Tab-separated table of C-alpha atoms in Angstrom:
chain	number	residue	atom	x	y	z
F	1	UNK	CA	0.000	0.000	0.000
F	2	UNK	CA	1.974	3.135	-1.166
F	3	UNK	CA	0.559	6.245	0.401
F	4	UNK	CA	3.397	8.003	-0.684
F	5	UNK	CA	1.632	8.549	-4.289
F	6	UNK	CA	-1.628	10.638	-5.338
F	7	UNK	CA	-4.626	8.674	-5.100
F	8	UNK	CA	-8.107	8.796	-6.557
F	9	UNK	CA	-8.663	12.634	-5.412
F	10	UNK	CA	-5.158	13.295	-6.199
F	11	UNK	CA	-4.009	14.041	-2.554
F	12	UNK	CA	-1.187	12.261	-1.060
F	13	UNK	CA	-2.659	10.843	2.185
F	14	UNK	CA	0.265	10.324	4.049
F	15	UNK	CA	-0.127	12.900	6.691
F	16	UNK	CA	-3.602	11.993	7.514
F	17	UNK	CA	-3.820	8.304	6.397
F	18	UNK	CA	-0.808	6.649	6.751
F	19	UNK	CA	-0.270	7.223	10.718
F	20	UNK	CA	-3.475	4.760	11.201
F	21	UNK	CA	-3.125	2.389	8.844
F	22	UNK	CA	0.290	1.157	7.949
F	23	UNK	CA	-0.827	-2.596	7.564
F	24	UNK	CA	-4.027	-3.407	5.994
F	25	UNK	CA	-4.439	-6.987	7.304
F	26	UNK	CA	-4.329	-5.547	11.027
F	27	UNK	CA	-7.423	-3.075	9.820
F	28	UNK	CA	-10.565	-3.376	11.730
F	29	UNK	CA	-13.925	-1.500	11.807
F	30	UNK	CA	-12.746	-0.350	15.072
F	31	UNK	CA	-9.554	1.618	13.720
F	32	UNK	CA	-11.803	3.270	10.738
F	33	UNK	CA	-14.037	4.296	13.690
F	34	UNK	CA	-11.324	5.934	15.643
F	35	UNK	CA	-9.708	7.508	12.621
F	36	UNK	CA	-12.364	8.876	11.615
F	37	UNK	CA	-13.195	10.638	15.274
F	38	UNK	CA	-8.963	11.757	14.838
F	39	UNK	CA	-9.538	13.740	11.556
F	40	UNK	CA	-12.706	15.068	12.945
F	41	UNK	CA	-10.413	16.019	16.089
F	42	UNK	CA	-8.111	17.795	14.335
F	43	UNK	CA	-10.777	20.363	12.455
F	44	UNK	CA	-10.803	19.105	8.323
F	45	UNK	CA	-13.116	20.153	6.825
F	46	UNK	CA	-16.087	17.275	5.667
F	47	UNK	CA	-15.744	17.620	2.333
F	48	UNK	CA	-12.346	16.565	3.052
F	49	UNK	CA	-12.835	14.088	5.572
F	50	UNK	CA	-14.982	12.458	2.545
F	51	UNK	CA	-12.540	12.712	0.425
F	52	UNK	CA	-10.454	10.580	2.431
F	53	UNK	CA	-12.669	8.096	3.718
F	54	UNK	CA	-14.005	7.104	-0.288
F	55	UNK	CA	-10.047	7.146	-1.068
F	56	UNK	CA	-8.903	5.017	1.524
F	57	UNK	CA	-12.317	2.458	1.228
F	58	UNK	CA	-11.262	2.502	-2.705
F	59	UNK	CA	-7.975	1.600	-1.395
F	60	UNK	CA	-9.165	-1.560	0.431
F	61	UNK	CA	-11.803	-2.490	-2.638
F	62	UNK	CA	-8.697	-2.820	-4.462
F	63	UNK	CA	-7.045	-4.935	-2.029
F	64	UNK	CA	-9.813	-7.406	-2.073
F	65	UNK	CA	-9.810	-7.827	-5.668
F	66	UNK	CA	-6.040	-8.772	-5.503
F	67	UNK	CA	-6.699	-10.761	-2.634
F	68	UNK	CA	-4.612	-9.110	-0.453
F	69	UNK	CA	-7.399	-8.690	2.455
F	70	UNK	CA	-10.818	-10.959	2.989
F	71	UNK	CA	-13.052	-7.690	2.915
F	72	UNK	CA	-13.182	-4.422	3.559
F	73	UNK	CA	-13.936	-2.762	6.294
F	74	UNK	CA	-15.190	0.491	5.581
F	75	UNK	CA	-18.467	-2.196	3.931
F	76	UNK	CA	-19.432	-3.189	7.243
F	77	UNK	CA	-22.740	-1.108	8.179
F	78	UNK	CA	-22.040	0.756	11.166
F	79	UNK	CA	-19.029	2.290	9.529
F	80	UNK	CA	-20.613	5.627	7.909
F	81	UNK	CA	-18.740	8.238	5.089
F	82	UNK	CA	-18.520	11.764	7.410
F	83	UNK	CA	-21.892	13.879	6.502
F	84	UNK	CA	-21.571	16.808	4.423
F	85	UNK	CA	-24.078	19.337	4.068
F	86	UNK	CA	-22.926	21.701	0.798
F	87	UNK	CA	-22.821	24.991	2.182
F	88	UNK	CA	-25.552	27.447	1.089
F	89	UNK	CA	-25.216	29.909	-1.963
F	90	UNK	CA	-25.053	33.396	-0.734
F	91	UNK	CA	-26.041	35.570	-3.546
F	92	UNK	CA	-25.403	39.297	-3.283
F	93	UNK	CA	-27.694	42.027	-2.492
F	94	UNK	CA	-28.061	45.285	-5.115
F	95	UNK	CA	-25.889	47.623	-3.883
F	96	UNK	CA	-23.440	45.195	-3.160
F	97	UNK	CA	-23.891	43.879	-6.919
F	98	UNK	CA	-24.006	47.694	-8.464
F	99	UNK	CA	-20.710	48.554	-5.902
F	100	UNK	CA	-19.109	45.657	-7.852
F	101	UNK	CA	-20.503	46.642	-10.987
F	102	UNK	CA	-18.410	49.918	-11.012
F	103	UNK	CA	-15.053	48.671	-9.962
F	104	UNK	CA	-15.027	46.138	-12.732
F	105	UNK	CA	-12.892	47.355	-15.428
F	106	UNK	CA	-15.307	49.475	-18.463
F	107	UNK	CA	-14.289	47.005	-20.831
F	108	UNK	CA	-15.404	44.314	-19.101
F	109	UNK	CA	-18.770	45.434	-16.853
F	110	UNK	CA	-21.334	44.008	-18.809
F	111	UNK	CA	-20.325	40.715	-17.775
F	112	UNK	CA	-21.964	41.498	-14.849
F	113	UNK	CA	-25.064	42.148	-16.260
F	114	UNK	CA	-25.191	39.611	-18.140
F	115	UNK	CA	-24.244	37.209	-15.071
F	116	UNK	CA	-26.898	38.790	-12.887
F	117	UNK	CA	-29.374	39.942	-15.240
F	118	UNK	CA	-29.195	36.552	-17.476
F	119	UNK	CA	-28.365	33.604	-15.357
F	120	UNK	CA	-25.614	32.933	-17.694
F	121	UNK	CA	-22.636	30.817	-16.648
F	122	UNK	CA	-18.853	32.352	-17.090
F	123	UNK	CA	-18.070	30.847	-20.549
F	124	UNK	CA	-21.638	31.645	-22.122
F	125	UNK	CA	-20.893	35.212	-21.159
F	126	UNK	CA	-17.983	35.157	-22.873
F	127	UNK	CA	-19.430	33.536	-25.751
F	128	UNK	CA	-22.402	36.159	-26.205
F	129	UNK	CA	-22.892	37.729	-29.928
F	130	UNK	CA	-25.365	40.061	-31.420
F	131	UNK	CA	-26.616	37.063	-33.562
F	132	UNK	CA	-27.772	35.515	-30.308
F	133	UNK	CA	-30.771	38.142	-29.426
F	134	UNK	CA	-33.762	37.445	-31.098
F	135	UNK	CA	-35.357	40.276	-33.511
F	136	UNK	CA	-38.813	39.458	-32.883
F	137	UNK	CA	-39.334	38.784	-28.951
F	138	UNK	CA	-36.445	40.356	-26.084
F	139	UNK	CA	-35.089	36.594	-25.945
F	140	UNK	CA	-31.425	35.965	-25.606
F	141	UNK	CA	-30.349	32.287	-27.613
F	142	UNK	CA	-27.574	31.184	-25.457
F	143	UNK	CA	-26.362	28.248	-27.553
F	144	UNK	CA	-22.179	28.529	-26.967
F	145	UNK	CA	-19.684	29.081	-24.522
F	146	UNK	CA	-16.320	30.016	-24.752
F	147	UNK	CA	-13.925	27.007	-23.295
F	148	UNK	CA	-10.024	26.433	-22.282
F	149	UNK	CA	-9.298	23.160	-23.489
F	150	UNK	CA	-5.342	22.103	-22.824
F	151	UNK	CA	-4.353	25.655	-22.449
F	152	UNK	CA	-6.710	26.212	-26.065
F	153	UNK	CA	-9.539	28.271	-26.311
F	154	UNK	CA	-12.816	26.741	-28.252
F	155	UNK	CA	-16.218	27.234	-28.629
F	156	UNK	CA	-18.527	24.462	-27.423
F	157	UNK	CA	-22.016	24.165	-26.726
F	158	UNK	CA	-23.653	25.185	-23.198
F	159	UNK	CA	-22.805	22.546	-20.629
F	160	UNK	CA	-24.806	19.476	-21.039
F	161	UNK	CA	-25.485	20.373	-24.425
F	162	UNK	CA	-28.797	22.978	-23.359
F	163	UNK	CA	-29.053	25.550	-25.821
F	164	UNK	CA	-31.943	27.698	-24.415
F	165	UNK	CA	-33.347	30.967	-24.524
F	166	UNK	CA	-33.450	33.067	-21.403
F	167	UNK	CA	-35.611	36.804	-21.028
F	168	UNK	CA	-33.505	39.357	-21.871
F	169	UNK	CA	-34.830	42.179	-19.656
F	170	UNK	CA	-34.502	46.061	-21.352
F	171	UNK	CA	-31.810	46.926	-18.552
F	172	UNK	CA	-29.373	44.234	-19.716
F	173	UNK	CA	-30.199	45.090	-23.617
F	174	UNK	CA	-29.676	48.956	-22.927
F	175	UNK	CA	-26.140	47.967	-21.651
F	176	UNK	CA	-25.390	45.533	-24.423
F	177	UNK	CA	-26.197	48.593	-26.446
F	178	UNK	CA	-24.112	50.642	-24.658
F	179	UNK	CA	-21.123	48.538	-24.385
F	180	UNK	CA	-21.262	47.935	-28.535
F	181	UNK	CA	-20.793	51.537	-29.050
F	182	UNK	CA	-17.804	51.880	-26.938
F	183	UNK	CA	-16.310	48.523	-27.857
F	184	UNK	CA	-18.003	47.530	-31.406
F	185	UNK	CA	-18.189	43.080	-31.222
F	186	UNK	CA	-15.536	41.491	-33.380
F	187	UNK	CA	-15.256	38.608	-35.377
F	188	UNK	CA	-13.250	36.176	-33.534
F	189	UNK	CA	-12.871	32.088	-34.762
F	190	UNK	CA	-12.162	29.265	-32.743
F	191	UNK	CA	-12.534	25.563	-33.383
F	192	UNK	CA	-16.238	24.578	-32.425
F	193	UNK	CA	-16.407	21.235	-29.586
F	194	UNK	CA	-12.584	20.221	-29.927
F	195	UNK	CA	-9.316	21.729	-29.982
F	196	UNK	CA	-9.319	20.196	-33.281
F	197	UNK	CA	-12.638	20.969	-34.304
F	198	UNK	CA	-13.946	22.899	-37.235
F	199	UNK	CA	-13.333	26.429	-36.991
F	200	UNK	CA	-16.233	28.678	-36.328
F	201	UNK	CA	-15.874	32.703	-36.726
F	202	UNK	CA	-18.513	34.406	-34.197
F	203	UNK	CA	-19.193	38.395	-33.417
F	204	UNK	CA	-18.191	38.559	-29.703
F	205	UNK	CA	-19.366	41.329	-27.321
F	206	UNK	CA	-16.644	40.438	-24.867
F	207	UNK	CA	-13.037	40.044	-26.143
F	208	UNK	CA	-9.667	41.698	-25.295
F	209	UNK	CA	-7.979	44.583	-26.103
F	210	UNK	CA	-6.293	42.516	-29.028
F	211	UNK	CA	-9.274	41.016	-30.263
F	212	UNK	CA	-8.902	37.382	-29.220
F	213	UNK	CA	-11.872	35.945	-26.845
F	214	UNK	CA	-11.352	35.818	-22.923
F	215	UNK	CA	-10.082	32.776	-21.229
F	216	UNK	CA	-11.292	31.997	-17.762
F	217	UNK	CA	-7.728	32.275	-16.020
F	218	UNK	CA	-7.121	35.662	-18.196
F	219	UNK	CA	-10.292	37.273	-16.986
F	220	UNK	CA	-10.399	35.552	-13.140
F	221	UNK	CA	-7.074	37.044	-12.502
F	222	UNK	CA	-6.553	40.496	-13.886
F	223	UNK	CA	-10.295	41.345	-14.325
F	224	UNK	CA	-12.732	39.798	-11.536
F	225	UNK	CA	-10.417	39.489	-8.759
F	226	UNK	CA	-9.166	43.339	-8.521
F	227	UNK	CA	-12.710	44.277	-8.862
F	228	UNK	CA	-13.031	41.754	-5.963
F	229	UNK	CA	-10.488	43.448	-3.533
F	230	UNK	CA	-11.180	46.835	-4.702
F	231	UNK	CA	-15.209	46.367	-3.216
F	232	UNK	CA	-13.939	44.464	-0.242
F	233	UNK	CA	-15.851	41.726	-0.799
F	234	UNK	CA	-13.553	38.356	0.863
F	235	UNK	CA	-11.667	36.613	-1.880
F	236	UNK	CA	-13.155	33.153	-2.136
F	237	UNK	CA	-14.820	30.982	-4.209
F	238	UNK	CA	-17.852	32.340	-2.973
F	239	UNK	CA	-17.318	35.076	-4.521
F	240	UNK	CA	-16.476	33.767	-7.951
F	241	UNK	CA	-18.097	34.785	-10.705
F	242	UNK	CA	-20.973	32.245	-10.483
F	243	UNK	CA	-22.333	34.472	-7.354
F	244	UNK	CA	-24.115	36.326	-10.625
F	245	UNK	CA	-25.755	32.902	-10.962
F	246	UNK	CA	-26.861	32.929	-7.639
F	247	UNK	CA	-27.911	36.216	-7.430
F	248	UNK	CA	-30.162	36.107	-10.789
F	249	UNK	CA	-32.104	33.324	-8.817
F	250	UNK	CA	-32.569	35.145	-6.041
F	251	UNK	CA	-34.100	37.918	-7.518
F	252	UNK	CA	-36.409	35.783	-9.601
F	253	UNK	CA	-37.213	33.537	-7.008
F	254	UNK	CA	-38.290	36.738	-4.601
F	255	UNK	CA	-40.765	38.041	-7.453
F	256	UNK	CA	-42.130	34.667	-7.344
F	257	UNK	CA	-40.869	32.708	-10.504
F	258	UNK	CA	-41.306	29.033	-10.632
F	259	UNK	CA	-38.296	27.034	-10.037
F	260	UNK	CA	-39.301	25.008	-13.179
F	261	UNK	CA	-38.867	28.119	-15.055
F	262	UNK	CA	-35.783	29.143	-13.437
F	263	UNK	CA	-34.357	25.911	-13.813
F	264	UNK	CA	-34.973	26.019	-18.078
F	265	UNK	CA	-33.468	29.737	-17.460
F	266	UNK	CA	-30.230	28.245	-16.408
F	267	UNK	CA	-30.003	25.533	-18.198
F	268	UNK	CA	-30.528	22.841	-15.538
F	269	UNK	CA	-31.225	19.735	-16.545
F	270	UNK	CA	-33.640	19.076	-13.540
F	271	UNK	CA	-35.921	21.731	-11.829
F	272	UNK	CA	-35.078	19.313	-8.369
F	273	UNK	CA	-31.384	20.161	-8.700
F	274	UNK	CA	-32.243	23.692	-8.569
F	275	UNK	CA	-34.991	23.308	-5.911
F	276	UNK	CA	-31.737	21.497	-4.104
F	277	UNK	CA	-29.636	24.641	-4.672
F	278	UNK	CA	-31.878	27.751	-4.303
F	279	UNK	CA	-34.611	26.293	-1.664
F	280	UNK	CA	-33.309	28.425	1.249
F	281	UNK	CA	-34.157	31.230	-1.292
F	282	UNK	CA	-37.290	30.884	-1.814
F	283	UNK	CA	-39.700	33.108	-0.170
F	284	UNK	CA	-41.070	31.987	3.516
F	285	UNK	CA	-44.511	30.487	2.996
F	286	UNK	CA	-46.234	32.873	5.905
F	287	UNK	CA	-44.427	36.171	3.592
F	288	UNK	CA	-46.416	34.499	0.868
F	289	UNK	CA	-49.597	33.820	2.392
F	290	UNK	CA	-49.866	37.605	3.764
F	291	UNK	CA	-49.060	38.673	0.493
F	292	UNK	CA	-51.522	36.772	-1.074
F	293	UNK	CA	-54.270	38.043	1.384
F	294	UNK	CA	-53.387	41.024	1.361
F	295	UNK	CA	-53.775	41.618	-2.874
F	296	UNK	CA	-57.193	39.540	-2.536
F	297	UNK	CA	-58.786	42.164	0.119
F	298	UNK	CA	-56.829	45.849	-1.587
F	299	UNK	CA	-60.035	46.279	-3.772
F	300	UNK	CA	-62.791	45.076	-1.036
F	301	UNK	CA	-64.892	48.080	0.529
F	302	UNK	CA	-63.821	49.638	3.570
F	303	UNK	CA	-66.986	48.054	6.089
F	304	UNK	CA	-66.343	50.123	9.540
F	305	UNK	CA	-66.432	47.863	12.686
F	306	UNK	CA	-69.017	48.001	14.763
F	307	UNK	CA	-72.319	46.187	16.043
F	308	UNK	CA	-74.058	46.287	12.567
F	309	UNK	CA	-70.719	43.964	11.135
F	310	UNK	CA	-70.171	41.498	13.796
């Protein structure tokens, strides 16, 4: 058992693994049991702890099948992965969103309405062109993204293959507008789906000051995370730039959009994986209720109180 090397998650487990098990015939439920309370001890994180225990249980599947062990031990039933509860999204309030807005770099600051105001991930952003707005109807076709590939910029389709078409609301089409006139779109080409793919020659909104279309590492790193610092916001990947995401279902899911709809806005493949993400989002059933009242009675006649009404 080398635990010297990267293993499935690419960690080298020898400062949290190899202490407790240094023999894997000697392995009992017992020692995973007490392992797992050490690493808990010491303060990683669950996600991590996970990590670990599916590593090291992979470990000991593999042993079996050589026949280097009778079982594993991790199989028995009361031996349980560490829980881990994905933390919530946060998504950003308005002024903290417009604050942003302005420190981002002119070139640049429509990405953020088109995060926020779109749902759109990073790469479709970058992958926007005035072909993609419909002339009839204020629809926006998001049907590519802009991808690193080996170091290799391409164009591909959305993830998972979901073209769709998302509202584009007069705000974010004013700024499109805007942002044309100051920096016209240019005609950039990239192979479409592979790095050896056909090329494809697309009008961007959003490319550099030499033409060529942004790159995720280009763009994190000298566009998103000075605007990041220069706000004050904390520099995690909280605050990446799929907190636009986040924050474009927040605000739809507080005027009271379905989450089917939502989850077709952002391409989702299943309105219960959205439900999953944004449920702590969604309005508080009591907020709705009063609401709800409230708009049914605004027209009824104002009956004073009294003997004559009881």
């Amino acid at each position: 058992m080398d635990l010297g090397r990267p293993i499935a998650s690419g960690r080298t487990p020898r400062l949290h693994v190899y202490p407790a098990f240094q023999a894997l015939t000697a392995i009992q439920p017992a020692t995973i049991r007490a392992w797992a309370h050490q690493l808990q001890t010491k303060g990683l994180a669950a996600s991590y702890r996970r990590v670990l225990f599916n590593d090291v249980s992979m470990i000991f599947n593999a042993a079996v099948d050589d026949r280097k062990v009778v079982s594993n031990p991790f199989a028995v039933k009361t031996i349980r992965p560490p829980k881990y509860q994905a933390p919530k999204v946060v998504p950003w309030p308005n002024d903290l969103r417009a604050r942003f807005r302005a420190a981002v770099a002119d070139r640049y600051r429509v990405t953020v309405d088109l995060g926020a105001g779109c749902g759109l991930r990073q790469g479709e952003i970058f992958g926007v062109s005035p072909d993609d707005i419909d002339p009839a109807r204020p629809v926006l076709h998001v049907t590519r993204q802009v991808k690193l590939v080996r170091g290799r910029l391409i164009f591909a389709p959305p993830r998972g293959g979901k073209v769709r078409d998302v509202p584009l609301p007069e705000s974010v089409s004013r700024r499109l507008a805007e942002h044309a006139k100051q920096y016209p779109p240019v005609d950039v080409t990239l192979p479409w789906g592979t790095s050896t793919g056909e090329p494809r020659t697309v009008s961007l909104y959003l490319t550099t000051p030499a033409g060529t279309a942004l790159s995720r590492t280009g763009f994190n790193s000298g566009v998103w995370k000075p605007a990041i610092r220069a706000t004050g916001v904390p520099d995690n990947r909280h605050n990446g730039m799929h907190v636009l995401r986040h924050t474009y279902a927040s605000v739809l899911l507080d005027a009271g959009e379905s989450v089917k709809a939502l989850s077709a806005y952002l391409g989702h493949s299943d309105p219960g994986f959205t439900l999953r993400i944004y449920t702590h989002l969604l309005p508080a059933s009591e907020d709705r209720t009063r609401r709800a009242i409230d708009h049914a009675f605004a027209d009824d006649p104002q009956t004073p109180d009294g003997l004559e009404t009881a």
